Amino acid sequence: MQLGQLLVEEFQVSEDDLKRAESYQSRFGGRLDQVLVNMGSLPDDQVSVLYSKYLDLPLLELFQWQDVDPVSIDSQDLSLLLDNKWVPLAINGSAWTFACRFPLELQVQEWLVQKNIDAEIFIADDSDLQLLTNKYEQLSALDDGQEFVGNEEERLRELATEAPTVNLLNSLISRALRQGASDMHLEPYNGRYRARFRVDGVLHEAEILSPRMQLPIVTRLKILAGMDIAEKRRPQDGKIEMKISNQELDIRVSALPLNDGESMVLRFLRKDNVQYDMSVLGLSGDIETMIREDIKTTAGVVLLTGPTGSGKTTTLYTFLNALNNDDVKIITLEDPVEYQLPGINQVQVNSDIGFDFAAGLRSIVRQDPDIIMLGEIRDKETAQIALQSALTGHLVFSTVHTNDAASAYTRLLDLGVEEFLLNAALVSIVAQRLARKICTQCAEPHPEAAKLIEKYQLQLLADKFELPAIKLMHGKGCEHCSNSGYKGRMAVIEYLRCDDEIKAMPKDSDFIPKAKKHNAQMQRRTLLEDGFYKAILGQTTIDEVVRIAG
C-alpha cells in the first residue's frame, strides 16, 4: 500500500489535505508526514504508528527497554545517531537493536552499510526516544544547568523553534486532547521535567522529560502565548490559538516561577466540543425542574457556589443558553471570557485599567439588559450592585466561593451586604461539585455492593427518595477510559430555594444548621446525599462521591 493511500484510508487524512501536502513537498522538500503534522491534518503522535504500518516494523514497548543500560559506542557515532533520532538499545556483535522515529533516514542508512551492521528496528515516538536519549545525556559531560553566553534571548528562541521541541510539545498536546484532558501541567520534579494531564478533574502523570527540555519547552510556550521569554521572576499569563488534529483550540497559559525552574499550566478550551444543554449537566429530574422554574423568573439573583474547577461557569453558560432568544438581551461580565456564546454580549474585565467587576456592572445596567451574568462576586460593591440590579427588574446569575449553599448567605454578609437586600433579591442558591461518571463501556456490578449499602445506609436513602432498587456499579477499566473506570463528569447538586421560611430566619450563627434542617424537611438533598443518589442509580461510584463531597 502506498503511503498516501494509507494516510487516507487508515489515518483519516482528507484527500484535499494530502494533495496540498504533496504539492508543498514537491516544491519545498521535506517528509510528507511532517508536512501533514505542520498542517494540523495528522496528529504528531500518530507518525510512529504510520511508519510501523507502512514499513511493517514493530512499535517500541518502552517498558521492555527503559531499565536497560546505555550501550558503549564511539562518541562521534553516537552523536550522528542521536542527532537523527536513532537510539542504540543493544549490541550483539554486528547485530544492533535501535529505536528510531524515521527508519528511512538516509545518513543513518549509509552509516549502517559502512559499518556492516545488521539492524533490528523499533519505531518510537518523540517522548519515548527522549527518555532513552536521557540516559546517554546523563553519561555525557554536558552540564544541564549551564548558562547561555552571548545573546541569551536569541539562543532561547533558537532552542524553542528546533524540531525536537516543536514535535514534543505538539505530541503532548495531542495526547492530552485525545485523553480528554482539561489541563496540562509541566513542572520540575526530582531533577526532571514532568508532564501531567488533568482528566475528569484528576491529575495523571503522562511523561517524565529530560531536564534539558525544560527551557526549550517553557520558551516555546511563552513565545506562542505572547509572554516575555526573558522574564523568569514574575508570573505571566497568555493565550494560544491553534489547530491540533483538525480541532480549533484556545489554550490559556500560566507561567509560575519556582525555585528550580518554571511551572507551566495549559488549560484547553475546545471551541468545537462544548455543549451547553441541561441534559449534559446530569442534573437529577427534581432539581432540574426547580432550577428551570427559577431561571424563568423575571428578576432576582441565582447564585452558584463551589470551589475552583467545580463547573460553575459551565452551568451558568447552560442557564444562559436555555434563556437565549431574540426577545431578551443578555450581557455577561467575565474574567476571562472563556467561550463565545452566539447572541450574547460578553464583556471581559480588565483590572489594569480600573475596569473591574464593580465598574463593569455599573456600565452594564445602563445598557438595559434583561439578564446579567457576573463571573464572580468578590467584594461588597459588586455584591450590592448585583443585588440592587435584581430589585430593579434584572435576572442576575453569579458565583461565590463557599462549600455549601447556605454558606453563601454568611459569605455575602461577611462582605458587608445588608440582610434585607439578601432576603429581597436572592431566588435560589446552587452548590455544585463534579463527579466522574462510570465508563459505560466497562461498567459492571460493584463486587462489594452489600458492604457499601450497609456502611453508608443507602437503603434508608433509597426509601426516602422512593428509588425502586439500589444498583451500585463500578468501571473495571478499558481502552475507552484509559483504564480509569471513569469517562466524563456530571454535576452533584445541593439546591436551596430562598423561600419565605429561609427569608424569615435570622442570618446569625444558627442560620446554616437551620437552613439545612429546612432543606431536609423539604425533601431536598445535601451534596453527599445527591452523590449517593446518583451512585444508587449506577451513574457514579461511592468512592467518587466521598472524594468530592465527603
XYZ file of C-alpha atoms in Angstrom:
550
model
C 0.000 0.000 0.000
C 1.275 3.461 -0.930
C 1.922 5.951 1.884
C -0.739 8.365 0.593
C -3.359 5.619 0.370
C -2.537 4.509 3.931
C -2.879 8.091 5.216
C -6.324 8.498 3.650
C -7.770 5.061 4.466
C -6.448 4.460 7.993
C -5.442 7.878 9.397
C -8.450 9.956 8.230
C -6.349 12.467 6.274
C -8.613 14.091 3.679
C -7.648 13.764 0.028
C -7.595 17.570 -0.304
C -5.114 17.883 2.586
C -2.995 15.108 1.066
C -2.877 16.872 -2.299
C -1.887 20.172 -0.672
C 0.841 18.412 1.350
C 2.190 16.622 -1.742
C 2.231 19.913 -3.653
C 4.152 21.604 -0.815
C 6.575 18.654 -0.625
C 7.303 18.764 -4.365
C 8.087 22.490 -4.172
C 9.983 22.742 -0.882
C 11.005 19.172 0.009
C 10.645 17.550 3.435
C 8.816 14.444 4.605
C 5.152 14.066 3.716
C 4.162 13.058 7.241
C 5.866 16.127 8.737
C 4.149 18.451 6.271
C 0.776 16.971 7.307
C 1.677 17.342 11.004
C 2.539 21.013 10.474
C -0.774 21.483 8.632
C -2.646 20.036 11.611
C -4.035 17.193 9.471
C -2.092 14.364 11.139
C -1.548 14.089 14.924
C 2.178 14.091 15.674
C 1.940 11.047 17.939
C 0.414 9.020 15.059
C 3.564 9.294 12.921
C 5.203 6.310 14.639
C 2.058 4.200 14.082
C 2.039 5.297 10.436
C 5.593 4.121 9.768
C 5.062 0.944 11.742
C 2.189 0.007 9.412
C 3.830 1.356 6.238
C 7.167 -0.454 6.727
C 5.816 -3.405 8.747
C 8.132 -2.665 11.667
C 7.223 -3.217 15.348
C 6.384 -0.346 17.694
C 8.667 0.089 20.692
C 7.354 -1.240 24.023
C 9.173 1.211 26.267
C 8.786 -0.802 29.479
C 10.960 -3.556 27.975
C 13.887 -1.176 27.458
C 13.640 1.682 29.966
C 15.730 -0.177 32.593
C 18.435 -1.309 30.138
C 21.799 0.469 30.495
C 23.157 2.569 27.586
C 25.460 0.692 25.213
C 29.097 1.635 24.821
C 29.639 3.346 21.471
C 32.055 5.796 19.887
C 31.000 9.368 20.750
C 31.090 10.525 17.121
C 28.879 7.625 16.011
C 26.543 8.212 18.956
C 26.231 11.884 18.063
C 25.284 11.000 14.473
C 22.638 8.531 15.647
C 21.072 10.744 18.322
C 21.002 13.757 16.014
C 18.896 11.667 13.623
C 16.693 10.294 16.426
C 18.146 6.779 16.373
C 18.866 5.409 19.856
C 21.002 2.239 20.227
C 19.311 -0.227 22.588
C 21.549 -3.310 22.406
C 24.638 -4.594 20.584
C 25.464 -8.242 19.900
C 28.409 -8.378 17.502
C 27.221 -6.956 14.179
C 23.564 -7.238 15.255
C 22.362 -3.958 16.705
C 18.929 -3.016 18.058
C 17.651 0.537 17.585
C 14.660 2.686 18.460
C 14.027 5.431 15.924
C 11.485 7.973 14.766
C 12.117 7.735 10.999
C 13.615 4.430 9.779
C 14.478 5.697 6.270
C 16.916 8.397 7.476
C 19.493 8.397 4.643
C 22.510 9.436 6.747
C 21.936 6.590 9.213
C 21.273 4.041 6.461
C 24.622 4.920 4.847
C 26.320 4.594 8.259
C 24.774 1.130 8.777
C 26.075 -0.047 5.394
C 29.510 1.446 6.055
C 29.746 -0.281 9.456
C 28.245 -3.538 8.096
C 25.599 -3.526 10.844
C 22.546 -5.768 10.795
C 19.865 -3.530 12.344
C 16.741 -4.590 14.217
C 14.487 -1.536 14.289
C 11.659 -0.494 16.586
C 9.549 2.565 15.749
C 9.174 5.001 18.672
C 7.560 8.391 19.219
C 9.441 11.501 20.338
C 8.605 11.204 24.024
C 9.877 7.607 24.276
C 13.005 8.486 22.326
C 13.641 11.422 24.657
C 13.509 9.162 27.709
C 16.000 6.765 26.109
C 18.219 9.649 24.994
C 18.287 10.974 28.589
C 20.444 8.022 29.645
C 23.160 8.983 27.178
C 22.924 12.630 28.205
C 23.437 11.674 31.848
C 26.659 9.910 30.901
C 27.909 12.821 28.835
C 29.975 15.671 30.212
C 27.338 18.249 29.292
C 26.156 20.394 32.167
C 22.375 20.662 32.131
C 22.487 23.796 34.239
C 24.881 25.725 32.012
C 24.262 29.440 31.427
C 23.947 30.770 27.916
C 26.662 33.116 26.778
C 26.266 35.974 24.349
C 22.747 36.842 23.310
C 20.667 34.629 25.620
C 17.287 35.635 24.234
C 18.327 34.815 20.674
C 19.629 31.407 21.769
C 16.398 30.708 23.639
C 14.393 31.462 20.501
C 16.572 29.075 18.502
C 16.000 26.282 21.035
C 12.252 26.899 21.025
C 11.949 26.539 17.255
C 14.054 23.379 16.885
C 12.168 20.308 15.643
C 12.547 18.184 18.837
C 10.960 20.955 20.940
C 8.134 21.613 18.485
C 7.353 17.921 17.961
C 7.497 17.040 21.655
C 5.153 19.854 22.665
C 2.713 19.076 19.821
C 2.802 15.401 20.790
C 1.993 16.162 24.440
C -0.896 18.461 23.499
C -2.310 15.889 21.047
C -2.170 13.156 23.684
C -3.825 15.399 26.260
C -6.671 16.205 23.862
C -7.217 12.560 22.914
C -7.444 11.610 26.585
C -9.996 14.393 27.160
C -7.720 16.421 29.479
C -8.894 19.837 30.644
C -5.379 20.926 31.698
C -1.739 20.002 31.150
C 0.804 20.737 33.896
C 4.536 20.976 33.106
C 6.751 21.316 36.173
C 10.219 20.488 37.575
C 10.188 17.236 39.536
C 13.134 15.355 41.109
C 15.671 16.778 38.682
C 13.436 16.077 35.686
C 10.592 17.909 33.961
C 7.273 16.092 34.155
C 4.014 16.447 32.272
C 0.695 15.680 33.945
C -2.814 15.691 32.450
C -5.968 16.537 34.389
C -8.645 14.169 33.103
C -12.146 14.408 34.593
C -10.767 16.540 37.419
C -7.943 14.156 38.457
C -4.242 14.624 37.642
C -2.392 11.723 35.980
C 1.338 11.614 35.254
C 1.815 11.429 31.494
C 5.539 11.829 30.856
C 8.908 12.418 32.518
C 11.022 14.623 30.252
C 14.724 15.353 30.117
C 15.753 18.364 32.253
C 17.382 19.770 29.136
C 13.938 20.034 27.505
C 12.602 22.309 30.261
C 13.983 25.606 28.981
C 13.114 24.999 25.279
C 9.534 23.942 26.109
C 8.962 26.857 28.522
C 10.390 29.286 25.975
C 8.274 27.908 23.125
C 5.107 28.186 25.212
C 5.979 31.763 26.170
C 6.572 32.722 22.539
C 3.279 31.138 21.413
C 1.371 32.747 24.311
C 2.841 36.213 23.725
C 4.796 36.316 27.005
C 8.210 37.838 27.735
C 10.716 34.983 27.373
C 13.405 36.881 29.305
C 11.140 37.323 32.368
C 11.678 34.402 34.770
C 10.985 36.078 38.109
C 7.327 37.078 37.792
C 4.195 35.043 36.991
C 2.819 35.577 33.496
C -0.405 34.724 31.678
C -1.098 34.341 27.984
C -3.259 32.709 25.352
C -2.558 30.460 22.366
C -4.944 29.886 19.451
C -4.029 26.831 17.410
C -5.340 23.942 15.364
C -4.356 20.454 16.513
C -5.665 17.288 14.816
C -8.258 19.324 12.889
C -9.569 20.776 16.160
C -9.832 24.530 16.844
C -8.353 25.193 20.258
C -7.800 28.063 22.677
C -5.144 27.414 25.316
C -4.828 29.592 28.434
C -1.197 29.500 29.567
C 0.050 30.370 33.051
C 3.754 30.580 33.967
C 4.806 30.497 37.627
C 8.465 30.851 38.724
C 9.662 28.111 41.118
C 12.949 27.554 42.924
C 14.149 25.111 40.263
C 12.517 26.395 37.102
C 9.041 27.389 35.985
C 5.701 25.645 36.264
C 3.582 25.959 33.108
C -0.132 25.154 33.176
C -2.104 24.919 29.942
C -5.907 25.000 30.125
C -7.588 23.652 26.989
C -10.732 25.412 25.777
C -12.194 23.454 22.880
C -14.183 25.640 20.505
C -15.997 22.835 18.668
C -16.720 20.431 21.503
C -18.724 22.437 24.009
C -22.388 21.686 24.664
C -24.475 23.902 26.935
C -27.526 21.743 27.462
C -29.305 20.867 30.716
C -29.243 17.172 29.792
C -25.439 17.253 29.556
C -25.077 18.569 33.138
C -26.516 15.345 34.573
C -28.965 17.040 36.929
C -31.481 14.885 38.765
C -35.042 15.338 37.468
C -36.413 17.013 40.602
C -33.524 19.503 40.813
C -33.686 20.324 37.095
C -37.424 21.111 37.423
C -36.809 23.559 40.309
C -33.884 25.259 38.546
C -35.916 25.708 35.336
C -38.608 27.422 37.407
C -36.010 29.762 38.975
C -34.309 30.848 35.758
C -37.649 31.747 34.179
C -38.356 34.400 36.805
C -38.134 37.969 35.538
C -35.976 39.332 38.359
C -33.773 38.117 41.186
C -30.374 36.573 41.817
C -29.474 32.916 41.238
C -26.123 32.043 42.834
C -23.793 29.123 42.171
C -21.281 28.126 44.818
C -18.361 25.747 44.889
C -14.570 25.606 44.695
C -12.480 26.381 41.616
C -12.964 23.722 38.961
C -16.408 22.611 40.113
C -18.075 23.534 36.815
C -19.827 26.725 37.939
C -19.106 28.668 34.725
C -20.283 25.816 32.508
C -23.526 25.581 34.486
C -24.068 29.354 34.220
C -23.478 29.214 30.459
C -26.040 26.398 30.273
C -28.621 28.525 32.094
C -27.943 31.456 29.744
C -28.173 29.197 26.699
C -31.597 27.964 27.872
C -32.809 31.587 28.075
C -31.097 32.914 24.961
C -33.547 34.063 22.281
C -34.391 37.175 20.255
C -36.727 38.547 22.948
C -34.084 39.143 25.641
C -30.780 40.980 25.921
C -28.130 39.070 27.862
C -24.815 40.619 28.950
C -22.044 38.767 30.780
C -19.086 40.175 32.707
C -16.277 37.623 32.955
C -12.634 37.242 33.908
C -11.700 35.926 31.394
C -14.255 35.242 28.637
C -13.586 31.543 28.049
C -16.148 30.596 25.382
C -18.019 32.748 22.883
C -21.794 32.298 23.120
C -23.730 33.322 19.972
C -26.282 36.082 20.571
C -24.900 37.033 23.990
C -22.907 40.201 24.733
C -19.789 39.109 26.612
C -17.511 41.603 28.360
C -14.077 40.895 29.825
C -12.918 42.793 32.912
C -9.524 44.462 32.884
C -8.314 45.390 36.349
C -5.161 47.038 34.950
C -7.246 49.947 33.642
C -9.670 50.020 36.571
C -12.404 48.131 34.713
C -13.195 45.605 37.435
C -16.427 43.724 38.179
C -17.996 46.673 40.036
C -17.157 49.215 37.311
C -18.259 46.816 34.586
C -21.537 46.089 36.339
C -22.339 49.800 36.659
C -21.824 50.139 32.887
C -23.820 47.025 32.066
C -27.011 48.147 33.847
C -27.035 51.279 31.680
C -27.241 49.005 28.597
C -30.802 47.938 29.525
C -30.182 44.170 29.734
C -32.847 41.654 30.745
C -30.357 39.100 32.062
C -26.893 39.678 33.568
C -24.245 37.060 34.231
C -21.491 38.145 36.613
C -18.459 35.847 36.677
C -17.850 36.161 40.418
C -18.891 38.275 43.416
C -15.627 39.229 45.140
C -16.353 42.412 47.099
C -19.088 44.436 48.779
C -19.561 46.933 45.954
C -20.034 44.239 43.302
C -22.430 42.301 45.546
C -24.561 45.361 46.303
C -24.826 46.448 42.662
C -25.750 42.878 41.615
C -28.458 42.575 44.267
C -29.829 46.063 43.613
C -29.926 45.269 39.871
C -32.161 42.311 40.708
C -34.510 44.600 42.622
C -34.814 46.893 39.585
C -36.060 44.137 37.279
C -32.983 42.200 36.139
C -32.347 38.469 36.382
C -28.790 38.088 37.658
C -26.602 34.973 37.675
C -23.315 34.873 39.588
C -20.964 32.737 41.691
C -19.407 32.864 45.142
C -16.789 30.606 46.685
C -18.381 28.663 49.545
C -18.581 24.977 50.452
C -22.363 24.635 50.536
C -25.483 26.545 49.562
C -26.445 28.037 52.940
C -22.920 29.406 53.480
C -23.456 31.800 50.570
C -25.597 33.922 52.900
C -22.850 34.221 55.519
C -20.239 34.890 52.813
C -22.233 37.826 51.435
C -22.911 39.145 54.930
C -19.169 38.963 55.652
C -18.593 41.121 52.552
C -20.842 43.754 54.142
C -24.128 43.226 52.279
C -27.254 44.147 54.274
C -29.505 41.273 55.330
C -32.676 42.898 53.939
C -31.031 43.089 50.499
C -30.271 39.351 50.519
C -33.819 38.481 51.592
C -35.318 40.686 48.884
C -33.096 39.668 45.942
C -31.988 36.020 46.248
C -34.089 33.457 44.353
C -32.040 30.295 44.903
C -28.534 29.054 45.641
C -26.995 26.016 43.952
C -23.896 24.353 45.437
C -22.098 22.187 42.900
C -19.347 19.591 42.571
C -18.312 17.474 39.608
C -18.304 13.687 39.976
C -16.736 11.346 37.450
C -19.222 9.122 35.631
C -18.693 5.377 35.388
C -17.412 4.368 31.946
C -20.342 2.834 30.066
C -18.038 0.524 28.110
C -16.687 -1.360 31.147
C -19.367 -0.820 33.807
C -20.212 -3.844 35.919
C -21.931 -4.521 39.286
C -19.789 -3.476 42.242
C -18.293 -6.587 43.949
C -18.696 -5.056 47.429
C -22.160 -3.595 46.943
C -23.684 -5.201 50.058
C -20.913 -3.862 52.295
C -21.235 -0.326 50.878
C -25.029 -0.329 51.227
C -24.678 -1.169 54.904
C -21.764 1.196 55.598
C -23.426 4.287 54.094
C -27.051 3.320 54.976
C -28.042 3.564 51.330
C -31.283 1.636 51.815
C -32.620 4.442 54.030
C -31.746 6.986 51.343
C -33.343 4.861 48.607
C -36.542 4.542 50.644
C -36.578 8.267 51.479
C -36.413 9.290 47.821
C -38.542 6.365 46.591
C -35.863 4.706 44.467
C -37.046 1.215 43.437
C -33.650 -0.537 43.586
C -30.017 0.032 44.548
C -27.733 -0.509 41.575
C -24.130 0.077 42.668
C -21.729 -0.163 39.730
C -18.043 0.428 39.007
C -15.831 0.515 35.930
C -13.241 -2.247 35.679
C -11.134 -0.171 33.241
C -10.776 -0.384 29.472
C -9.172 1.368 26.492
C -12.148 3.716 26.192
C -11.485 5.239 29.643
C -7.669 4.795 29.746
C -8.213 2.032 32.354
C -9.540 4.501 34.920
C -13.082 3.114 35.053
C -14.482 6.637 34.566
C -15.423 8.651 31.484
C -16.887 12.151 31.655
C -18.324 14.079 34.605
C -21.700 15.183 35.899
C -22.954 17.710 38.423
C -23.681 16.790 42.037
C -26.006 19.455 43.423
C -27.259 20.873 46.715
C -30.225 23.131 45.981
C -31.512 25.804 48.364
C -34.584 27.826 47.385
C -34.757 31.185 49.149
C -38.417 30.785 50.127
C -40.366 32.609 52.832
C -39.073 30.327 55.611
C -35.433 30.966 54.643
C -36.036 34.727 54.395
C -37.666 34.775 57.833
C -34.705 33.077 59.534
C -32.253 35.438 61.312
C -28.910 35.312 59.496
C -26.943 34.642 62.676
C -24.596 31.832 63.766
C -27.524 29.368 63.851
C -28.664 30.118 60.291
C -26.693 27.414 58.458
C -27.909 24.430 60.578
C -31.477 25.797 60.500
C -31.348 26.216 56.705
C -30.031 22.677 56.282
C -32.810 21.330 58.534
C -35.410 23.220 56.486
C -33.961 21.826 53.254
C -34.148 18.282 54.649
C -37.807 18.805 55.611
C -38.487 19.893 52.017
C -37.032 16.550 50.768
C -34.015 18.265 49.238
C -30.660 16.524 49.280
C -27.270 17.612 50.586
C -24.259 17.344 48.270
C -23.348 13.970 49.786
C -26.916 12.675 49.501
C -27.230 13.780 45.870
C -23.946 11.994 45.135
C -25.183 8.807 46.840
C -28.496 9.208 44.956
C -26.594 9.109 41.648
C -24.444 6.186 42.869
C -27.605 4.216 43.741
C -28.760 4.789 40.152
C -25.439 3.355 38.882
C -24.157 6.614 37.400
C -21.067 7.076 39.603
C -19.304 5.248 42.439
C -19.472 5.643 46.197
C -15.695 6.247 46.290
C -16.044 9.121 43.834
C -18.895 10.693 45.818
C -16.898 10.508 49.059
C -13.879 12.038 47.270
C -15.737 15.111 46.051
C -18.366 15.639 48.752
C -17.470 13.506 51.772
